[in-house]
mmCIF file of C-alpha atoms in Angstrom:
data_model
loop_
_atom_site.group_PDB
_atom_site.id
_atom_site.type_symbol
_atom_site.label_atom_id
_atom_site.label_comp_id
_atom_site.label_asym_id
_atom_site.label_seq_id
_atom_site.Cartn_x
_atom_site.Cartn_y
_atom_site.Cartn_z
ATOM 1 C CA MET A 1 9.428 -27.467 -4.851
ATOM 2 C CA PRO A 2 7.605 -23.826 -5.117
ATOM 3 C CA GLU A 3 9.110 -22.803 -8.574
ATOM 4 C CA ASN A 4 8.805 -26.513 -10.161
ATOM 5 C CA TYR A 5 5.075 -26.941 -10.085
ATOM 6 C CA ASP A 6 3.691 -29.949 -11.808
ATOM 7 C CA GLY A 7 0.332 -29.984 -11.349
ATOM 8 C CA PRO A 8 -1.841 -31.787 -8.521
ATOM 9 C CA SER A 9 -0.724 -35.572 -7.967
ATOM 10 C CA ARG A 10 -1.321 -38.158 -10.683
ATOM 11 C CA PRO A 11 -4.835 -39.664 -10.115
ATOM 12 C CA SER A 12 -5.755 -43.149 -11.201
ATOM 13 C CA PHE A 13 -7.450 -43.965 -14.467
ATOM 14 C CA LEU A 14 -11.153 -44.447 -12.720
ATOM 15 C CA GLN A 15 -10.660 -41.515 -10.953
ATOM 16 C CA TRP A 16 -9.450 -39.260 -13.607
ATOM 17 C CA VAL A 17 -12.470 -40.556 -15.745
ATOM 18 C CA ARG A 18 -14.849 -39.560 -12.845
ATOM 19 C CA GLY A 19 -13.369 -36.027 -12.745
ATOM 20 C CA VAL A 20 -13.769 -35.436 -16.386
ATOM 21 C CA VAL A 21 -17.342 -36.872 -16.481
ATOM 22 C CA TRP A 22 -17.937 -34.564 -13.094
ATOM 23 C CA SER A 23 -16.293 -31.640 -14.940
ATOM 24 C CA LEU A 24 -18.277 -32.032 -17.937
ATOM 25 C CA VAL A 25 -21.587 -32.428 -16.352
ATOM 26 C CA GLU A 26 -21.381 -29.273 -13.859
ATOM 27 C CA TYR A 27 -20.363 -27.382 -17.478
ATOM 28 C CA VAL A 28 -23.166 -28.394 -19.550
ATOM 29 C CA ARG A 29 -25.696 -27.829 -16.637
ATOM 30 C CA TRP A 30 -23.867 -24.473 -15.968
ATOM 31 C CA CYS A 31 -24.466 -23.382 -19.770
ATOM 32 C CA LEU A 32 -27.943 -24.823 -19.832
ATOM 33 C CA THR A 33 -29.000 -22.321 -16.497
ATOM 34 C CA TRP A 34 -26.595 -19.553 -16.317
ATOM 35 C CA GLN A 35 -27.314 -15.863 -18.417
ATOM 36 C CA PRO A 36 -25.852 -12.735 -17.526
ATOM 37 C CA PRO A 37 -27.689 -10.115 -15.601
ATOM 38 C CA GLY A 38 -29.815 -7.933 -17.733
ATOM 39 C CA THR A 39 -30.442 -10.533 -20.750
ATOM 40 C CA SER A 40 -33.439 -12.440 -21.574
ATOM 41 C CA PRO A 41 -33.490 -15.930 -22.496
ATOM 42 C CA ASP A 42 -33.507 -15.321 -26.112
ATOM 43 C CA ASP A 43 -30.503 -13.108 -26.190
ATOM 44 C CA THR A 44 -28.072 -14.407 -28.072
ATOM 45 C CA THR A 45 -25.098 -11.737 -27.899
ATOM 46 C CA PHE A 46 -23.267 -13.770 -25.318
ATOM 47 C CA ASP A 47 -21.965 -16.900 -26.152
ATOM 48 C CA LYS A 48 -21.988 -18.419 -22.451
ATOM 49 C CA CYS A 49 -20.584 -21.759 -23.659
ATOM 50 C CA ASN A 50 -17.618 -19.893 -24.798
ATOM 51 C CA THR A 51 -16.873 -19.252 -21.053
ATOM 52 C CA VAL A 52 -15.743 -21.505 -18.413
ATOM 53 C CA GLU A 53 -16.128 -21.146 -14.703
ATOM 54 C CA ALA A 54 -13.229 -21.103 -12.072
ATOM 55 C CA ARG A 55 -13.775 -21.145 -8.346
ATOM 56 C CA LEU A 56 -11.065 -19.806 -6.244
ATOM 57 C CA LEU A 57 -11.124 -20.218 -2.440
ATOM 58 C CA VAL A 58 -9.174 -17.038 -0.775
ATOM 59 C CA LEU A 59 -7.793 -18.302 2.417
ATOM 60 C CA GLY A 60 -5.103 -16.953 5.139
ATOM 61 C CA ALA A 61 -5.090 -15.695 8.722
ATOM 62 C CA SER A 62 -6.483 -12.210 9.421
ATOM 63 C CA ASP A 63 -4.757 -8.986 8.222
ATOM 64 C CA THR A 64 -2.747 -10.714 5.358
ATOM 65 C CA GLY A 65 -3.969 -8.966 2.677
ATOM 66 C CA LYS A 66 -6.753 -11.108 1.141
ATOM 67 C CA SER A 67 -9.174 -8.031 1.271
ATOM 68 C CA THR A 68 -7.030 -6.302 -0.586
ATOM 69 C CA PHE A 69 -6.432 -8.889 -3.085
ATOM 70 C CA MET A 70 -10.225 -8.643 -3.697
ATOM 71 C CA LYS A 71 -10.409 -5.000 -3.880
ATOM 72 C CA GLN A 72 -7.964 -4.812 -6.583
ATOM 73 C CA MET A 73 -10.015 -7.538 -8.414
ATOM 74 C CA ARG A 74 -12.842 -5.116 -8.677
ATOM 75 C CA TYR A 75 -10.550 -2.132 -9.241
ATOM 76 C CA VAL A 76 -8.645 -4.018 -12.529
ATOM 77 C CA PHE A 77 -11.400 -6.502 -13.399
ATOM 78 C CA GLY A 78 -15.032 -4.514 -12.123
ATOM 79 C CA ASP A 79 -16.526 -1.327 -12.025
ATOM 80 C CA THR A 80 -13.220 0.345 -10.407
ATOM 81 C CA PHE A 81 -15.071 1.858 -7.813
ATOM 82 C CA PRO A 82 -17.139 4.784 -8.807
ATOM 83 C CA ALA A 83 -17.507 7.963 -6.545
ATOM 84 C CA SER A 84 -20.260 6.926 -4.674
ATOM 85 C CA GLU A 85 -18.594 3.597 -3.828
ATOM 86 C CA ARG A 86 -15.679 5.466 -3.016
ATOM 87 C CA ARG A 87 -17.671 7.630 -0.574
ATOM 88 C CA ARG A 88 -18.795 4.922 1.441
ATOM 89 C CA HIS A 89 -15.605 3.748 2.724
ATOM 90 C CA LEU A 90 -15.219 7.582 3.939
ATOM 91 C CA PRO A 91 -15.769 6.475 7.736
ATOM 92 C CA TYR A 92 -13.624 3.698 8.046
ATOM 93 C CA ILE A 93 -10.495 5.320 6.397
ATOM 94 C CA ARG A 94 -11.134 8.176 9.088
ATOM 95 C CA ARG A 95 -11.657 5.486 11.539
ATOM 96 C CA ASN A 96 -8.147 4.097 10.792
ATOM 97 C CA LEU A 97 -6.197 7.458 10.795
ATOM 98 C CA LEU A 98 -7.901 8.755 14.146
ATOM 99 C CA GLU A 99 -7.674 5.179 15.818
ATOM 100 C CA SER A 100 -4.286 4.917 15.000
ATOM 101 C CA VAL A 101 -3.228 8.270 16.504
ATOM 102 C CA HIS A 102 -5.224 7.233 19.456
ATOM 103 C CA LYS A 103 -3.226 4.016 19.622
ATOM 104 C CA LEU A 104 0.288 5.842 19.218
ATOM 105 C CA VAL A 105 -0.823 8.393 22.093
ATOM 106 C CA VAL A 106 -1.919 5.602 24.396
ATOM 107 C CA ALA A 107 1.091 3.491 23.442
ATOM 108 C CA MET A 108 3.376 6.418 24.425
ATOM 109 C CA ASP A 109 2.258 6.058 28.251
ATOM 110 C CA VAL A 110 1.887 2.482 28.407
ATOM 111 C CA LEU A 111 5.745 1.879 27.187
ATOM 112 C CA GLY A 112 6.922 4.993 28.658
ATOM 113 C CA VAL A 113 8.149 6.799 26.141
ATOM 114 C CA PRO A 114 8.350 10.891 26.738
ATOM 115 C CA TYR A 115 7.732 13.280 24.056
ATOM 116 C CA SER A 116 10.226 15.436 22.611
ATOM 117 C CA THR A 117 8.600 18.513 22.581
ATOM 118 C CA ALA A 118 5.917 20.149 24.638
ATOM 119 C CA ALA A 119 3.662 20.945 21.468
ATOM 120 C CA ALA A 120 3.371 17.342 20.947
ATOM 121 C CA GLN A 121 2.569 16.427 24.785
ATOM 122 C CA ASP A 122 -0.150 19.247 24.331
ATOM 123 C CA ALA A 123 -1.700 17.910 21.208
ATOM 124 C CA ALA A 124 -1.885 14.393 22.515
ATOM 125 C CA ARG A 125 -4.521 15.273 24.585
ATOM 126 C CA ARG A 126 -6.976 15.392 21.719
ATOM 127 C CA PHE A 127 -6.285 11.643 21.268
ATOM 128 C CA VAL A 128 -6.480 10.207 24.891
ATOM 129 C CA ASP A 129 -10.261 9.550 24.549
ATOM 130 C CA MET A 130 -11.573 8.018 21.179
ATOM 131 C CA ALA A 131 -15.242 8.689 21.941
ATOM 132 C CA PRO A 132 -15.035 12.344 20.826
ATOM 133 C CA LEU A 133 -12.996 11.523 17.580
ATOM 134 C CA GLU A 134 -15.898 9.574 16.465
ATOM 135 C CA THR A 135 -17.645 12.905 15.611
ATOM 136 C CA PHE A 136 -15.353 12.986 12.902
ATOM 137 C CA PHE A 137 -16.032 9.666 11.258
ATOM 138 C CA SER A 138 -19.167 10.493 8.966
ATOM 139 C CA ASP A 139 -19.002 12.160 5.407
ATOM 140 C CA ASP A 140 -21.190 15.155 6.687
ATOM 141 C CA SER A 141 -19.037 15.829 9.897
ATOM 142 C CA PRO A 142 -17.825 19.276 10.211
ATOM 143 C CA MET A 143 -14.220 19.479 10.376
ATOM 144 C CA ASP A 144 -11.847 20.844 12.868
ATOM 145 C CA PRO A 145 -8.682 22.202 11.026
ATOM 146 C CA THR A 146 -6.817 21.613 14.858
ATOM 147 C CA VAL A 147 -7.154 18.026 14.686
ATOM 148 C CA VAL A 148 -5.103 18.200 11.497
ATOM 149 C CA GLU A 149 -2.491 20.274 13.028
ATOM 150 C CA GLU A 150 -2.542 18.375 16.181
ATOM 151 C CA THR A 151 -1.659 15.053 14.555
ATOM 152 C CA GLN A 152 1.062 16.784 12.226
ATOM 153 C CA THR A 153 2.457 17.937 15.316
ATOM 154 C CA LEU A 154 2.428 14.515 17.083
ATOM 155 C CA TRP A 155 3.770 12.650 13.887
ATOM 156 C CA ALA A 156 7.115 14.995 13.748
ATOM 157 C CA ASP A 157 7.866 14.178 17.567
ATOM 158 C CA GLU A 158 10.922 12.072 17.986
ATOM 159 C CA GLY A 159 9.331 9.995 20.665
ATOM 160 C CA VAL A 160 6.100 9.214 18.513
ATOM 161 C CA GLN A 161 8.476 8.213 15.816
ATOM 162 C CA GLU A 162 9.927 5.592 18.549
ATOM 163 C CA VAL A 163 6.400 4.216 19.311
ATOM 164 C CA PHE A 164 5.439 3.843 15.661
ATOM 165 C CA ARG A 165 8.438 1.804 15.049
ATOM 166 C CA ARG A 166 7.321 -0.494 18.054
ATOM 167 C CA GLY A 167 3.577 -0.690 16.700
ATOM 168 C CA ASN A 168 4.167 -4.326 16.774
ATOM 169 C CA GLU A 169 3.960 -4.555 20.088
ATOM 170 C CA TYR A 170 0.324 -3.002 20.428
ATOM 171 C CA HIS A 171 -1.265 -4.315 17.299
ATOM 172 C CA LEU A 172 -0.820 -0.900 15.175
ATOM 173 C CA ILE A 173 -2.567 -1.367 11.829
ATOM 174 C CA THR A 174 0.087 -1.743 8.582
ATOM 175 C CA ASN A 175 -0.876 1.058 6.757
ATOM 176 C CA ALA A 176 -0.899 3.677 9.993
ATOM 177 C CA ASP A 177 1.788 5.690 8.461
ATOM 178 C CA HIS A 178 -0.115 6.269 5.165
ATOM 179 C CA PHE A 179 -3.569 7.538 6.804
ATOM 180 C CA ILE A 180 -1.327 10.008 9.324
ATOM 181 C CA THR A 181 0.684 11.406 6.740
ATOM 182 C CA SER A 182 -2.534 12.093 4.864
ATOM 183 C CA ALA A 183 -4.254 13.639 7.645
ATOM 184 C CA ALA A 184 -4.685 17.366 5.936
ATOM 185 C CA ARG A 185 -6.599 15.519 2.965
ATOM 186 C CA ILE A 186 -8.362 12.962 4.603
ATOM 187 C CA LEU A 187 -10.048 15.205 7.469
ATOM 188 C CA HIS A 188 -10.587 17.979 4.603
ATOM 189 C CA TYR A 189 -14.620 18.669 4.672
ATOM 190 C CA ASP A 190 -14.775 17.383 0.719
ATOM 191 C CA TYR A 191 -12.759 14.653 0.798
ATOM 192 C CA LEU A 192 -13.119 11.713 -1.453
ATOM 193 C CA PRO A 193 -11.259 8.464 -0.763
ATOM 194 C CA SER A 194 -8.521 7.615 -3.523
ATOM 195 C CA ILE A 195 -8.086 4.047 -4.645
ATOM 196 C CA ASP A 196 -4.902 3.743 -2.799
ATOM 197 C CA ASP A 197 -6.765 4.685 0.259
ATOM 198 C CA ILE A 198 -9.201 2.048 -0.255
ATOM 199 C CA LEU A 199 -6.538 -0.553 -1.146
ATOM 200 C CA ARG A 200 -4.623 0.313 1.854
ATOM 201 C CA MET A 201 -8.008 0.607 4.336
ATOM 202 C CA ARG A 202 -7.911 -1.974 7.456
ATOM 203 C CA TYR A 203 -11.817 -3.671 7.598
ATOM 204 C CA PRO A 204 -11.698 -7.293 9.089
ATOM 205 C CA THR A 205 -13.847 -9.515 6.974
ATOM 206 C CA ARG A 206 -15.718 -11.630 9.392
ATOM 207 C CA CYS A 207 -18.177 -13.439 6.938
ATOM 208 C CA SER A 208 -17.584 -14.777 3.534
ATOM 209 C CA VAL A 209 -17.784 -12.484 0.479
ATOM 210 C CA THR A 210 -17.974 -13.971 -2.902
ATOM 211 C CA SER A 211 -17.460 -11.983 -6.214
ATOM 212 C CA THR A 212 -17.734 -12.971 -9.634
ATOM 213 C CA TYR A 213 -15.553 -11.360 -12.566
ATOM 214 C CA ASP A 214 -15.226 -12.375 -16.349
ATOM 215 C CA VAL A 215 -11.423 -12.472 -16.983
ATOM 216 C CA GLY A 216 -11.319 -13.428 -20.730
ATOM 217 C CA GLU A 217 -12.447 -16.819 -21.525
ATOM 218 C CA MET A 218 -13.069 -17.519 -18.102
ATOM 219 C CA ARG A 219 -15.520 -16.554 -15.704
ATOM 220 C CA MET A 220 -13.804 -16.479 -12.179
ATOM 221 C CA MET A 221 -15.946 -16.674 -8.954
ATOM 222 C CA MET A 222 -13.504 -15.782 -5.886
ATOM 223 C CA HIS A 223 -14.837 -16.716 -2.160
ATOM 224 C CA ASP A 224 -12.993 -14.493 0.311
ATOM 225 C CA MET A 225 -13.442 -16.483 3.467
ATOM 226 C CA GLY A 226 -12.498 -14.274 6.254
ATOM 227 C CA GLY A 227 -9.319 -14.475 8.520
ATOM 228 C CA GLU A 228 -10.841 -13.812 11.816
ATOM 229 C CA ARG A 229 -10.823 -16.971 13.956
ATOM 230 C CA ALA A 230 -14.747 -17.143 14.513
ATOM 231 C CA ALA A 231 -14.776 -17.101 10.316
ATOM 232 C CA ARG A 232 -12.749 -19.940 9.746
ATOM 233 C CA GLY A 233 -15.202 -22.705 10.623
ATOM 234 C CA GLU A 234 -16.927 -21.925 7.088
ATOM 235 C CA TRP A 235 -13.597 -22.688 4.999
ATOM 236 C CA VAL A 236 -13.818 -26.160 4.426
ATOM 237 C CA ALA A 237 -17.643 -26.473 4.485
ATOM 238 C CA HIS A 238 -18.141 -23.587 1.981
ATOM 239 C CA PHE A 239 -16.998 -25.452 -1.025
ATOM 240 C CA PRO A 240 -15.359 -28.580 -1.094
ATOM 241 C CA ARG A 241 -13.909 -28.785 -4.240
ATOM 242 C CA PRO A 242 -12.493 -25.371 -5.521
ATOM 243 C CA THR A 243 -10.691 -25.026 -8.560
ATOM 244 C CA ALA A 244 -7.594 -23.916 -6.897
ATOM 245 C CA ILE A 245 -6.717 -22.235 -3.190
ATOM 246 C CA LEU A 246 -5.091 -18.804 -3.315
ATOM 247 C CA PHE A 247 -3.722 -18.877 0.328
ATOM 248 C CA LEU A 248 -2.334 -15.508 1.762
ATOM 249 C CA ALA A 249 0.388 -15.099 4.131
ATOM 250 C CA SER A 250 1.917 -11.876 5.683
ATOM 251 C CA LEU A 251 5.721 -11.484 5.404
ATOM 252 C CA ALA A 252 5.524 -8.419 7.893
ATOM 253 C CA GLU A 253 3.974 -9.627 10.834
ATOM 254 C CA TYR A 254 6.949 -12.152 11.842
ATOM 255 C CA ASP A 255 7.312 -9.759 15.230
ATOM 256 C CA GLN A 256 3.410 -9.832 15.798
ATOM 257 C CA HIS A 257 0.963 -11.786 18.194
ATOM 258 C CA VAL A 258 -2.099 -12.759 17.355
ATOM 259 C CA GLU A 259 -4.463 -10.359 18.853
ATOM 260 C CA GLU A 260 -7.535 -12.531 18.948
ATOM 261 C CA ALA A 261 -5.146 -14.999 20.693
ATOM 262 C CA GLU A 262 -4.232 -12.550 23.259
ATOM 263 C CA ARG A 263 -7.660 -11.893 23.942
ATOM 264 C CA GLU A 264 -8.155 -15.732 24.950
ATOM 265 C CA GLY A 265 -5.249 -15.464 27.240
ATOM 266 C CA GLU A 266 -2.673 -17.061 24.225
ATOM 267 C CA LYS A 267 0.457 -15.807 23.440
ATOM 268 C CA LYS A 268 1.294 -16.901 19.841
ATOM 269 C CA ASN A 269 3.404 -15.298 16.679
ATOM 270 C CA ARG A 270 1.147 -14.425 13.523
ATOM 271 C CA VAL A 271 3.346 -16.539 11.333
ATOM 272 C CA GLN A 272 2.970 -19.637 13.260
ATOM 273 C CA GLU A 273 -0.793 -19.183 13.304
ATOM 274 C CA SER A 274 -0.340 -18.579 9.626
ATOM 275 C CA LEU A 275 1.809 -21.728 9.065
ATOM 276 C CA ASP A 276 -0.775 -23.957 11.461
ATOM 277 C CA ILE A 277 -3.623 -22.820 8.960
ATOM 278 C CA PHE A 278 -1.799 -23.331 5.622
ATOM 279 C CA GLU A 279 -0.927 -26.769 7.277
ATOM 280 C CA ALA A 280 -4.722 -27.499 8.065
ATOM 281 C CA VAL A 281 -5.428 -26.437 4.402
ATOM 282 C CA LEU A 282 -2.632 -29.111 2.980
ATOM 283 C CA GLU A 283 -4.046 -31.781 5.116
ATOM 284 C CA TYR A 284 -7.679 -31.492 4.284
ATOM 285 C CA PRO A 285 -8.701 -34.237 1.843
ATOM 286 C CA PRO A 286 -11.334 -32.454 -0.498
ATOM 287 C CA PHE A 287 -8.570 -30.124 -1.194
ATOM 288 C CA HIS A 288 -5.567 -32.595 -2.158
ATOM 289 C CA ASN A 289 -6.719 -32.110 -5.890
ATOM 290 C CA SER A 290 -6.762 -28.398 -5.631
ATOM 291 C CA PRO A 291 -3.420 -26.638 -6.517
ATOM 292 C CA VAL A 292 -2.543 -24.212 -3.939
ATOM 293 C CA ILE A 293 -0.877 -20.674 -4.632
ATOM 294 C CA LEU A 294 0.617 -19.090 -1.948
ATOM 295 C CA LEU A 295 1.383 -15.197 -1.739
ATOM 296 C CA LEU A 296 3.636 -14.062 0.588
ATOM 297 C CA ASN A 297 2.305 -10.683 0.613
ATOM 298 C CA LYS A 298 3.547 -7.331 2.426
ATOM 299 C CA SER A 299 7.290 -7.441 1.191
ATOM 300 C CA ASP A 300 7.179 -3.509 1.038
ATOM 301 C CA ILE A 301 6.514 -3.556 4.560
ATOM 302 C CA PHE A 302 8.875 -6.373 5.423
ATOM 303 C CA LYS A 303 11.687 -4.477 3.382
ATOM 304 C CA LYS A 304 11.555 -1.404 6.051
ATOM 305 C CA LYS A 305 10.541 -3.526 8.964
ATOM 306 C CA ILE A 306 13.546 -5.761 8.810
ATOM 307 C CA ILE A 307 16.172 -3.092 9.217
ATOM 308 C CA TYR A 308 15.088 -2.680 12.953
ATOM 309 C CA HIS A 309 13.508 -5.650 13.893
ATOM 310 C CA SER A 310 15.436 -8.742 14.264
ATOM 311 C CA LEU A 311 13.915 -11.647 12.757
ATOM 312 C CA ALA A 312 16.107 -13.901 14.888
ATOM 313 C CA HIS A 313 14.435 -12.769 17.871
ATOM 314 C CA TYR A 314 11.240 -13.819 17.135
ATOM 315 C CA PHE A 315 12.689 -17.061 15.372
ATOM 316 C CA PRO A 316 15.969 -18.239 16.859
ATOM 317 C CA GLN A 317 16.203 -21.082 14.095
ATOM 318 C CA TYR A 318 16.842 -18.308 11.573
ATOM 319 C CA ASP A 319 20.738 -18.681 10.400
ATOM 320 C CA VAL A 320 22.400 -15.212 11.207
ATOM 321 C CA THR A 321 26.150 -16.750 10.974
ATOM 322 C CA HIS A 322 26.215 -15.979 7.276
ATOM 323 C CA SER A 323 25.679 -12.325 6.150
ATOM 324 C CA PRO A 324 27.580 -10.917 2.833
ATOM 325 C CA THR A 325 26.679 -6.983 3.858
ATOM 326 C CA PRO A 326 27.874 -4.933 6.810
ATOM 327 C CA ALA A 327 24.282 -4.208 7.895
ATOM 328 C CA GLY A 328 24.173 -7.827 9.561
ATOM 329 C CA PRO A 329 21.890 -10.391 8.791
ATOM 330 C CA ASP A 330 18.927 -9.034 10.379
ATOM 331 C CA GLY A 331 18.795 -6.307 8.021
ATOM 332 C CA ASP A 332 19.157 -8.723 5.007
ATOM 333 C CA GLU A 333 15.770 -8.378 3.321
ATOM 334 C CA ASP A 334 16.514 -11.427 0.889
ATOM 335 C CA LYS A 335 18.006 -14.056 3.591
ATOM 336 C CA GLY A 336 14.644 -13.108 5.568
ATOM 337 C CA ARG A 337 12.172 -13.591 2.891
ATOM 338 C CA GLU A 338 13.870 -17.150 1.901
ATOM 339 C CA PHE A 339 13.911 -18.137 5.856
ATOM 340 C CA LEU A 340 10.205 -17.221 6.000
ATOM 341 C CA SER A 341 9.136 -18.798 2.652
ATOM 342 C CA GLY A 342 10.955 -21.989 3.753
ATOM 343 C CA LEU A 343 8.988 -22.451 6.809
ATOM 344 C CA TYR A 344 6.071 -23.158 4.621
ATOM 345 C CA GLU A 345 7.805 -25.068 1.953
ATOM 346 C CA ARG A 346 9.232 -27.562 4.743
ATOM 347 C CA LEU A 347 5.170 -27.965 5.520
ATOM 348 C CA ALA A 348 4.212 -28.764 1.908
ATOM 349 C CA VAL A 349 7.306 -31.047 1.847
ATOM 350 C CA ARG A 350 5.911 -33.152 4.949
ATOM 351 C CA HIS A 351 2.767 -33.690 3.142
ATOM 352 C CA GLY A 352 3.809 -34.084 0.181
ATOM 353 C CA ARG A 353 2.036 -31.615 -1.752
ATOM 354 C CA HIS A 354 3.167 -29.492 -4.393
ATOM 355 C CA TYR A 355 2.570 -25.391 -4.330
ATOM 356 C CA VAL A 356 3.467 -22.646 -6.155
ATOM 357 C CA SER A 357 4.467 -19.036 -4.697
ATOM 358 C CA ARG A 358 5.284 -15.513 -5.142
ATOM 359 C CA PHE A 359 6.333 -12.411 -3.056
ATOM 360 C CA THR A 360 3.656 -9.759 -3.271
ATOM 361 C CA GLU A 361 2.822 -6.371 -2.513
ATOM 362 C CA ALA A 362 -1.270 -6.539 -2.793
ATOM 363 C CA THR A 363 -1.489 -2.531 -2.465
ATOM 364 C CA ASN A 364 0.896 -2.264 -5.565
ATOM 365 C CA THR A 365 -1.751 -2.425 -8.779
ATOM 366 C CA GLU A 366 1.221 -3.239 -11.172
ATOM 367 C CA ASN A 367 2.258 -5.809 -9.074
ATOM 368 C CA PHE A 368 -1.088 -7.426 -8.417
ATOM 369 C CA ASN A 369 -1.346 -7.445 -12.571
ATOM 370 C CA SER A 370 1.691 -9.515 -12.403
ATOM 371 C CA ILE A 371 0.931 -11.929 -9.728
ATOM 372 C CA PHE A 372 -3.069 -12.185 -11.379
ATOM 373 C CA SER A 373 -1.475 -13.582 -14.746
ATOM 374 C CA PHE A 374 0.542 -15.957 -12.863
ATOM 375 C CA VAL A 375 -2.597 -16.873 -10.761
ATOM 376 C CA LYS A 376 -4.725 -17.335 -13.823
ATOM 377 C CA ASN A 377 -2.192 -19.497 -15.437
ATOM 378 C CA ILE A 378 -2.177 -21.930 -12.934
ATOM 379 C CA VAL A 379 -5.950 -21.978 -12.409
ATOM 380 C CA SER A 380 -6.155 -22.566 -16.573
ATOM 381 C CA ARG A 381 -3.361 -25.669 -16.302
ATOM 382 C CA ASN A 382 -5.307 -27.144 -13.324
ATOM 383 C CA MET A 383 -8.863 -26.930 -15.139
ATOM 384 C CA ILE A 384 -7.332 -28.627 -18.367
ATOM 385 C CA SER A 385 -5.791 -31.442 -16.108
ATOM 386 C CA ARG A 386 -9.330 -31.749 -14.562
ATOM 387 C CA GLY A 387 -10.960 -31.859 -17.867
ATOM 388 C CA GLY A 388 -12.252 -28.525 -18.168
ATOM 389 C CA LEU A 389 -12.723 -27.117 -21.509
ATOM 390 C CA LEU A 390 -10.727 -23.710 -22.569
#
């Protein structure tokens, strides 16, 4: 079960010997050929054979937090995003902000929700058409202070707040409220994105991205494979024998449909899409000896959302008959998380696979540090069991 992970299934003696020999061959070959950037073959200041390489596949459906996890890796173990790199994210963050307001205004009309004030209705006219707003994306764009004022007027409107809470009906990005409430800062002429802005920014990964980090005695190579449907064909072919699989799933998307599926004429719940991908990973034979680490992400968003979006409405099998609180089972964060976690557990049991899991908030650096220590421990244990040298 999730909390009683005992490592991968016990291989035969011959399989174990073959695994040990293969690991040693790969390790020796790496030691003989690899050298850090900027060093010469004669440089003796870096003892590369004291460093072991671990290779992780970071998998999951679209918008589950894989890229955020990778950005946290860079922030904690990499170059911490210098100013020049932060500036590169500016157009995407401004796009996240202005597209979110645009979607809210369009949804007000589609859902038939009236504005509560005439000022908000007037302000909405600026955001009906997205094309003129694109002039504010770049870092050298002249800023119009009235855009900030109109954004703030809209956000204060009760009708807009109602439509915001129904963001699951029209694919509003997860952190829309963060960007909208920061409009004055983000649309300022000398704006420099903060680390929090970069972590919360939505930018789909449509191809594989590989990053390498030295973490103590371990050189960790991480492959973010992209969650868009078009990118998933690369997953199993990209790396057939990973040290571990890091699978991210979103708790907060139980009330949403897959946007790509809707474009294809299909209506599919995002959690069900994630479960189908998780099962495919469990079934794939080359992954059978790789531990699966399930991170149930966006628990902070889930905590807010479950108060006003019924879990039972989207998953009728959710047991709503037992609730110790007056708020009712649909507002029970713990029971809701337990139910969604159980859906993944049942798949693992069905396929006879061990896995470990944790609830996470990938945008929270303190939480990330705790989760990464947990991940590193699992990876280290698996490398020992497969004959790696630590």
